[in-house]
PDB file of C-alpha atoms in Angstrom:
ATOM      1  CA  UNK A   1     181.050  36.320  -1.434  1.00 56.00           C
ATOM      2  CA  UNK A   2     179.968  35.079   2.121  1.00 60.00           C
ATOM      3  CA  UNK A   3     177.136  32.632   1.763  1.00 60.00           C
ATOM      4  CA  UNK A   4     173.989  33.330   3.759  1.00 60.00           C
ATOM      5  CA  UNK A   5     173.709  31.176   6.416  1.00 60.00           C
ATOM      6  CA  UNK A   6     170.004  29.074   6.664  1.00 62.00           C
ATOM      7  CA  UNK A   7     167.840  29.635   9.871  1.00 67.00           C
ATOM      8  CA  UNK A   8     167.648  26.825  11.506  1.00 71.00           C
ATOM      9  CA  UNK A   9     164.646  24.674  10.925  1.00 76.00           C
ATOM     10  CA  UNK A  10     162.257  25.028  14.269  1.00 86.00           C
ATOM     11  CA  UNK A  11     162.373  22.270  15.845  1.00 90.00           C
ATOM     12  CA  UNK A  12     159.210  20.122  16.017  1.00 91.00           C
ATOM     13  CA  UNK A  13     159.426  18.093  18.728  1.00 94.00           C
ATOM     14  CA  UNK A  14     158.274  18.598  22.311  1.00 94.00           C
ATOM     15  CA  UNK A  15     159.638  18.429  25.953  1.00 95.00           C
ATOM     16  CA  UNK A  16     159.229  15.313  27.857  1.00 94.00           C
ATOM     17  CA  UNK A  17     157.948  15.904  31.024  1.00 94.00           C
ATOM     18  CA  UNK A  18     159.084  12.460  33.488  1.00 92.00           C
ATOM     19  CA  UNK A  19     157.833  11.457  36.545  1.00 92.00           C
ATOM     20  CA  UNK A  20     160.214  12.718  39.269  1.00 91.00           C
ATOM     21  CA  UNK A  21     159.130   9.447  41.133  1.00 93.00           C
ATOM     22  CA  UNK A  22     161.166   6.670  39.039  1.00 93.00           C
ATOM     23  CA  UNK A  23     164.318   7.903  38.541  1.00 95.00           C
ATOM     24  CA  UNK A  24     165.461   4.652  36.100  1.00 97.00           C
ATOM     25  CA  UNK A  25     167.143   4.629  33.008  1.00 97.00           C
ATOM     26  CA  UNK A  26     163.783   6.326  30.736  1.00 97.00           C
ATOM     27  CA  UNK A  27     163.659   9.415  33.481  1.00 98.00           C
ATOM     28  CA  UNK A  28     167.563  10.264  33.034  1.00 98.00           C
ATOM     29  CA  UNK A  29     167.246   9.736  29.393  1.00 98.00           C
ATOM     30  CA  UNK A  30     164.440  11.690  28.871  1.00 98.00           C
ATOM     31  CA  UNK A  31     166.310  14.765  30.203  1.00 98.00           C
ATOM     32  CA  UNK A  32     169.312  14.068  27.961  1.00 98.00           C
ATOM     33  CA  UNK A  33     166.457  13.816  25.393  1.00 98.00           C
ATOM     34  CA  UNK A  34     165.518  17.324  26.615  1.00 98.00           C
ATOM     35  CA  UNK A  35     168.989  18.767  26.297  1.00 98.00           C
ATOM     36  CA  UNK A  36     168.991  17.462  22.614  1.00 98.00           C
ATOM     37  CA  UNK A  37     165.658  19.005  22.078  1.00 98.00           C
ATOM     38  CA  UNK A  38     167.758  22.642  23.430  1.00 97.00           C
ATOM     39  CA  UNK A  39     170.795  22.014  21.173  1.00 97.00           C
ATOM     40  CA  UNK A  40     168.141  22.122  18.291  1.00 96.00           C
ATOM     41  CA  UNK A  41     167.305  25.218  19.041  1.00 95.00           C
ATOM     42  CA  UNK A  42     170.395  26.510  19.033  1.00 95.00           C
ATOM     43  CA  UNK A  43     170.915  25.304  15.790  1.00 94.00           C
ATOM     44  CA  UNK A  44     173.449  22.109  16.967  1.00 97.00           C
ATOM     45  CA  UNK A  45     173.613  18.581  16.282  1.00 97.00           C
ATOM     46  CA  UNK A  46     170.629  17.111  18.731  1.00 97.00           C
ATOM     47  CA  UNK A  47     172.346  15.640  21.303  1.00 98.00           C
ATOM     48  CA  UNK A  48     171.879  15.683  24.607  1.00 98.00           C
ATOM     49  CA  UNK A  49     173.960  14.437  27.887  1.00 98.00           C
ATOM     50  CA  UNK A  50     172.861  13.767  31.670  1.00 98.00           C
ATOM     51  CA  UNK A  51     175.346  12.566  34.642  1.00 98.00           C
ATOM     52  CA  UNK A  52     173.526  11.164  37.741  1.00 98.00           C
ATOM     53  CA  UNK A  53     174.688   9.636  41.056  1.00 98.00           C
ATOM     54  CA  UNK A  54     173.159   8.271  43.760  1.00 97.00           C
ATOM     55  CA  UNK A  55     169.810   9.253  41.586  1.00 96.00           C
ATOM     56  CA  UNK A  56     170.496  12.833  41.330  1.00 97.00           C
ATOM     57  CA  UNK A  57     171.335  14.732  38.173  1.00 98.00           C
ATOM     58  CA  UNK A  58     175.007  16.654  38.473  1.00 98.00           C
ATOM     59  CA  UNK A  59     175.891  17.611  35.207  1.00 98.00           C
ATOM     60  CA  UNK A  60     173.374  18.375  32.248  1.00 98.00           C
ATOM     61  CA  UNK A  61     174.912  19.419  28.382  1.00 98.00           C
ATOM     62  CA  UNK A  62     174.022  19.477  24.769  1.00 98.00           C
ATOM     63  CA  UNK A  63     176.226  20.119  22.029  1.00 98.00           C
ATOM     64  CA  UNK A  64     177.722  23.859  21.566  1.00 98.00           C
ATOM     65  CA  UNK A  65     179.854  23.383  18.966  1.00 98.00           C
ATOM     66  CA  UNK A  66     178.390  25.872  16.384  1.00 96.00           C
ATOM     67  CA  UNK A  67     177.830  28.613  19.235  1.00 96.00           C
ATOM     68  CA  UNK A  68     181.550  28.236  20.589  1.00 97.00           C
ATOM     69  CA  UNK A  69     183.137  27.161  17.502  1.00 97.00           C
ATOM     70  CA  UNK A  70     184.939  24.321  19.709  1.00 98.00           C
ATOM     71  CA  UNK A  71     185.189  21.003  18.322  1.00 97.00           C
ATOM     72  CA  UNK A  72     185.120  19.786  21.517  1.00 98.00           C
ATOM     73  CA  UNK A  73     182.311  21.325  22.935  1.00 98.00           C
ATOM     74  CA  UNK A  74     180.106  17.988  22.802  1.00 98.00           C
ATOM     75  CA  UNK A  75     177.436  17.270  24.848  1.00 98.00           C
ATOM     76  CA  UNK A  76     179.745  14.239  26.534  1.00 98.00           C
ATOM     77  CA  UNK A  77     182.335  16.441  26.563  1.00 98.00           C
ATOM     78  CA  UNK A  78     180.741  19.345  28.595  1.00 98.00           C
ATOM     79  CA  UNK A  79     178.654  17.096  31.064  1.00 98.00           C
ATOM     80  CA  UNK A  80     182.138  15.290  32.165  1.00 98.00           C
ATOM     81  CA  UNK A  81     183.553  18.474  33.082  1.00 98.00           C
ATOM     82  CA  UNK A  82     180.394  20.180  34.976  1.00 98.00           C
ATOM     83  CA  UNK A  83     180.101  16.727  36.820  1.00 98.00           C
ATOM     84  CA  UNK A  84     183.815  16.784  37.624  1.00 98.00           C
ATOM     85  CA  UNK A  85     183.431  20.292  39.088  1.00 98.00           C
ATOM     86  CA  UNK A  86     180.621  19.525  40.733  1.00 98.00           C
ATOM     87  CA  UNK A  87     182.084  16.599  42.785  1.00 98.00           C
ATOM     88  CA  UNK A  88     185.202  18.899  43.628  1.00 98.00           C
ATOM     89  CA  UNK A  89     187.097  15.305  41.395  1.00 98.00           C
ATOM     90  CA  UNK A  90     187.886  14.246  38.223  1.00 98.00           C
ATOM     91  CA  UNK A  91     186.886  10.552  38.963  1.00 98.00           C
ATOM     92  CA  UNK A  92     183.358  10.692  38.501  1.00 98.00           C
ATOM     93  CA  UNK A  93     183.155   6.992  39.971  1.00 96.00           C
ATOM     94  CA  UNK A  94     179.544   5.656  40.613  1.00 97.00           C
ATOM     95  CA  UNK A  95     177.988   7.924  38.303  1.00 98.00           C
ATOM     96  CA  UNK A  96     176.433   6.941  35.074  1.00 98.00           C
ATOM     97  CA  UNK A  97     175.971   9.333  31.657  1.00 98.00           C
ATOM     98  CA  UNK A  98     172.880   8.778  29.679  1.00 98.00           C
ATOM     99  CA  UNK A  99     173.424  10.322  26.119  1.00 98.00           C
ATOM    100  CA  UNK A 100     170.963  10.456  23.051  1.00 98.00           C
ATOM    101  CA  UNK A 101     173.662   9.317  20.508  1.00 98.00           C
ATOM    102  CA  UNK A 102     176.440   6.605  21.209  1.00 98.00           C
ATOM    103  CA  UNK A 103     179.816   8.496  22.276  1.00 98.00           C
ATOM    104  CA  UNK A 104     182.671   9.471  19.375  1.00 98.00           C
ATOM    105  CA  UNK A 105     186.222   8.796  19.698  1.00 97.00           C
ATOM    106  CA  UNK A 106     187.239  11.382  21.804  1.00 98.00           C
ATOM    107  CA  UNK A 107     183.966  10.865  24.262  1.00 98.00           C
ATOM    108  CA  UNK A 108     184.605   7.773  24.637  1.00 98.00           C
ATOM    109  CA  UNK A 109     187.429   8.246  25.430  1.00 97.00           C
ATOM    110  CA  UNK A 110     186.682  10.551  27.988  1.00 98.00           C
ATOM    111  CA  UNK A 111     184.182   8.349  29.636  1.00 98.00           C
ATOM    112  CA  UNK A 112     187.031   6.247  30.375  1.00 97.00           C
ATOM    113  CA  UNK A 113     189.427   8.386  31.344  1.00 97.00           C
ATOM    114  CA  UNK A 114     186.720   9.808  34.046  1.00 98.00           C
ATOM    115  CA  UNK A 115     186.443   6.683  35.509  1.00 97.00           C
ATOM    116  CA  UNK A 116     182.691   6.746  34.817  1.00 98.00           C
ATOM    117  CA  UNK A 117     180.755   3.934  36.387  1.00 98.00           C
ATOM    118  CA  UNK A 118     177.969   3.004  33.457  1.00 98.00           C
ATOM    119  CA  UNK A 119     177.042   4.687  30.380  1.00 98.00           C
ATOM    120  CA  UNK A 120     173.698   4.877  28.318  1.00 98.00           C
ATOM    121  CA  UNK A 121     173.634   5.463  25.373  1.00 98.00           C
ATOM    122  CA  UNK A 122     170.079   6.114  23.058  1.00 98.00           C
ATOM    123  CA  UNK A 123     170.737   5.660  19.559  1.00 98.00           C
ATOM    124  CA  UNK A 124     174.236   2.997  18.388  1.00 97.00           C
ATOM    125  CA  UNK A 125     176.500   5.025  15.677  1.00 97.00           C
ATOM    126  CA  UNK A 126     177.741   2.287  13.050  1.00 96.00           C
ATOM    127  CA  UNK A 127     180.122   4.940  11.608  1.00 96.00           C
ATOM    128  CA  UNK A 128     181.667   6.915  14.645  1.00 96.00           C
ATOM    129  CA  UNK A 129     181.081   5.276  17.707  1.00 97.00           C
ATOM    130  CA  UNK A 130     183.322   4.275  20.036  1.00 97.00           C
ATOM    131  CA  UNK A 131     181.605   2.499  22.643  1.00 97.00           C
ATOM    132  CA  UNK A 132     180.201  -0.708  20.371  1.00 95.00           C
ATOM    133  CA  UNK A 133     179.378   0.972  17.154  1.00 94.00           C
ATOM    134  CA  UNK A 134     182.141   1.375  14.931  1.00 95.00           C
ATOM    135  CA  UNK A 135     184.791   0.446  17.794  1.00 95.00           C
ATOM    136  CA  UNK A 136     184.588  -0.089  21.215  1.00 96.00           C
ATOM    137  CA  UNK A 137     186.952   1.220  23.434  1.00 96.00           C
ATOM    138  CA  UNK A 138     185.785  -0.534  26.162  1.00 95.00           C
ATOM    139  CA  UNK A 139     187.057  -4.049  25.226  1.00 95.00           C
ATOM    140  CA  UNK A 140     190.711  -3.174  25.030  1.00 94.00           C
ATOM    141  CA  UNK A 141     192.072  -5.391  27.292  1.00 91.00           C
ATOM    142  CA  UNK A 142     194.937  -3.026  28.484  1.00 92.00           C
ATOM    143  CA  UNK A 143     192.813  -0.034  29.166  1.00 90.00           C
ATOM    144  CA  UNK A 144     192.782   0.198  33.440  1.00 90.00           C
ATOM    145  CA  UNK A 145     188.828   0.725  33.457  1.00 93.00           C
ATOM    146  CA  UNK A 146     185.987  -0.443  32.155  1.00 95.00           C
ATOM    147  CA  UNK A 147     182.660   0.692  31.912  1.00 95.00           C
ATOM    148  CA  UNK A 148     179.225  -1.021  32.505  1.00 96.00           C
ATOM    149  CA  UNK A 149     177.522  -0.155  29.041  1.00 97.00           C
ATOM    150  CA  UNK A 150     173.718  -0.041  28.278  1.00 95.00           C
ATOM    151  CA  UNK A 151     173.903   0.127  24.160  1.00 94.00           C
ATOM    152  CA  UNK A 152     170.528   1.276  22.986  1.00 91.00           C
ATOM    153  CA  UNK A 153     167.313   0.227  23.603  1.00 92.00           C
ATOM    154  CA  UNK A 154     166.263   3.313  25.998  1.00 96.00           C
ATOM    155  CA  UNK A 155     163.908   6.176  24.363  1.00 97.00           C
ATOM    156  CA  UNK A 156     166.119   4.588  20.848  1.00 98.00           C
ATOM    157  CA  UNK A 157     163.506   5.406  18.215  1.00 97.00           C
ATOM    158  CA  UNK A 158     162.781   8.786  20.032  1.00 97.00           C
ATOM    159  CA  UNK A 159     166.491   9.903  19.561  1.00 98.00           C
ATOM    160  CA  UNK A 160     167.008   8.425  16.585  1.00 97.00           C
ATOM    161  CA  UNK A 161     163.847   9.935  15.079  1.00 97.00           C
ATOM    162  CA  UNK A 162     165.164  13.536  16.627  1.00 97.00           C
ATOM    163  CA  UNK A 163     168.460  13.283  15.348  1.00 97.00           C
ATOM    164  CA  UNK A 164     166.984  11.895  11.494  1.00 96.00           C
ATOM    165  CA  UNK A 165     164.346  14.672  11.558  1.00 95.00           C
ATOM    166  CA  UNK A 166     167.386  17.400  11.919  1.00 95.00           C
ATOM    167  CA  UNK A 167     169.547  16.399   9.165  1.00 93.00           C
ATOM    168  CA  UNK A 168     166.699  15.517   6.832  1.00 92.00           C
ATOM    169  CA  UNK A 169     164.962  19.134   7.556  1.00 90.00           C
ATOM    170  CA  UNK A 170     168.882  20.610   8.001  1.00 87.00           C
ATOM    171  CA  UNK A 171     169.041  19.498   3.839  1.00 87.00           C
ATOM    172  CA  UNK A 172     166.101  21.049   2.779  1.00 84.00           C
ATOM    173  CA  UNK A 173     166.771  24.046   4.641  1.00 79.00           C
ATOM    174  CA  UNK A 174     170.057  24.184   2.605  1.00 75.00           C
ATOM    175  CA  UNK A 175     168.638  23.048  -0.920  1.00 74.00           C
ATOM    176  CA  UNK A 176     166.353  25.904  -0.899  1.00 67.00           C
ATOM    177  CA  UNK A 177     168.851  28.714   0.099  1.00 59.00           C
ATOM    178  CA  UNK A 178     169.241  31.233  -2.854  1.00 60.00           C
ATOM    179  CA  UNK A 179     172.825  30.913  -4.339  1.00 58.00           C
ATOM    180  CA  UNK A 180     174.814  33.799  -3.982  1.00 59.00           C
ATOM    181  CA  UNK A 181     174.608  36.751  -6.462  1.00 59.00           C
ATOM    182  CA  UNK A 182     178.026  37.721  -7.938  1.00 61.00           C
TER     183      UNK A 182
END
């Protein structure tokens, strides 16, 4: 028998709301921190993605993986390729991604391969990431590019405290779901 699936736990958190007027690191992560807060919602991992250049935001993403059943569908993922179409070219050179969680493999990866300028990342990940956590892709000396890399340190707790809240309320959501009757 098919196991009911949980409702997702509502997400308690609220919208940050930056000044248009300093667009620094803090503004751009704040609306990755926003997409994360919309991936909630949806009932996906919290993560949010924002690609700016030249100060202005071209590509904005959250995770869809649930929704699309596409293990690709990270927010990383989907920001490189709305920037890339935005900018009519896959060389999304002085542009920077701000993300609320430090890349995966295949992200970073990609944030390589797109010739990204800088990335941002919120919160490190000592188990999967890619970009100083686990690994970093970055210091292999053969790879043709490099990126500039700000690791942590911008809206860090706030993510982190996002992304802890989800799984923690994630597991009590599924500890209280009803077995299945045979």
């Amino acid at each position: 028998m098919v196991q009911p699936v949980p409702a997702p736990p509502p997400c308690p958190f609220e919208k940050r709301f930056p000044s248009q007027l300093v667009r620094d690191d803090a503004f751009f992560m704040d609306l990755a921190y926003n997409q994360a807060i919309d991936a909630w919602r949806r009932d996906e991992v919290p993560i949010g993605c924002v690609i700016e250049r030249d100060g202005e935001v071209i590509a904005l993403a959250h995770n869809t993986v649930e929704a699309s059943n596409d293990p690709t569908a990270h927010a990383e993922m989907l920001a490189i390729t709305q920037a890339a179409t935005a900018l009519g070219d896959w060389r999304l050179e002085n542009c920077t991604l701000y993300v609320t969680k430090e890349p995966c493999p295949m992200c970073s990866g990609a944030t390589l391969m797109s010739r990204l300028k800088r990335v941002c990342y919120a919160v490190p990940d000592p188990k999967m990431g890619c970009l100083g956590g686990a690994t970093n892709l970055n210091d292999l000396a053969r790879v043709n590019h490099h990126l500039d890399l700000t690791a942590g340190g911008v809206l860090e707790e706030e993510c982190r405290t996002l992304l802890q809240a989800f799984f923690r309320l994630r597991r009590i959501a599924t500890d209280e779901t009803p077995p299945p009757t045979p």
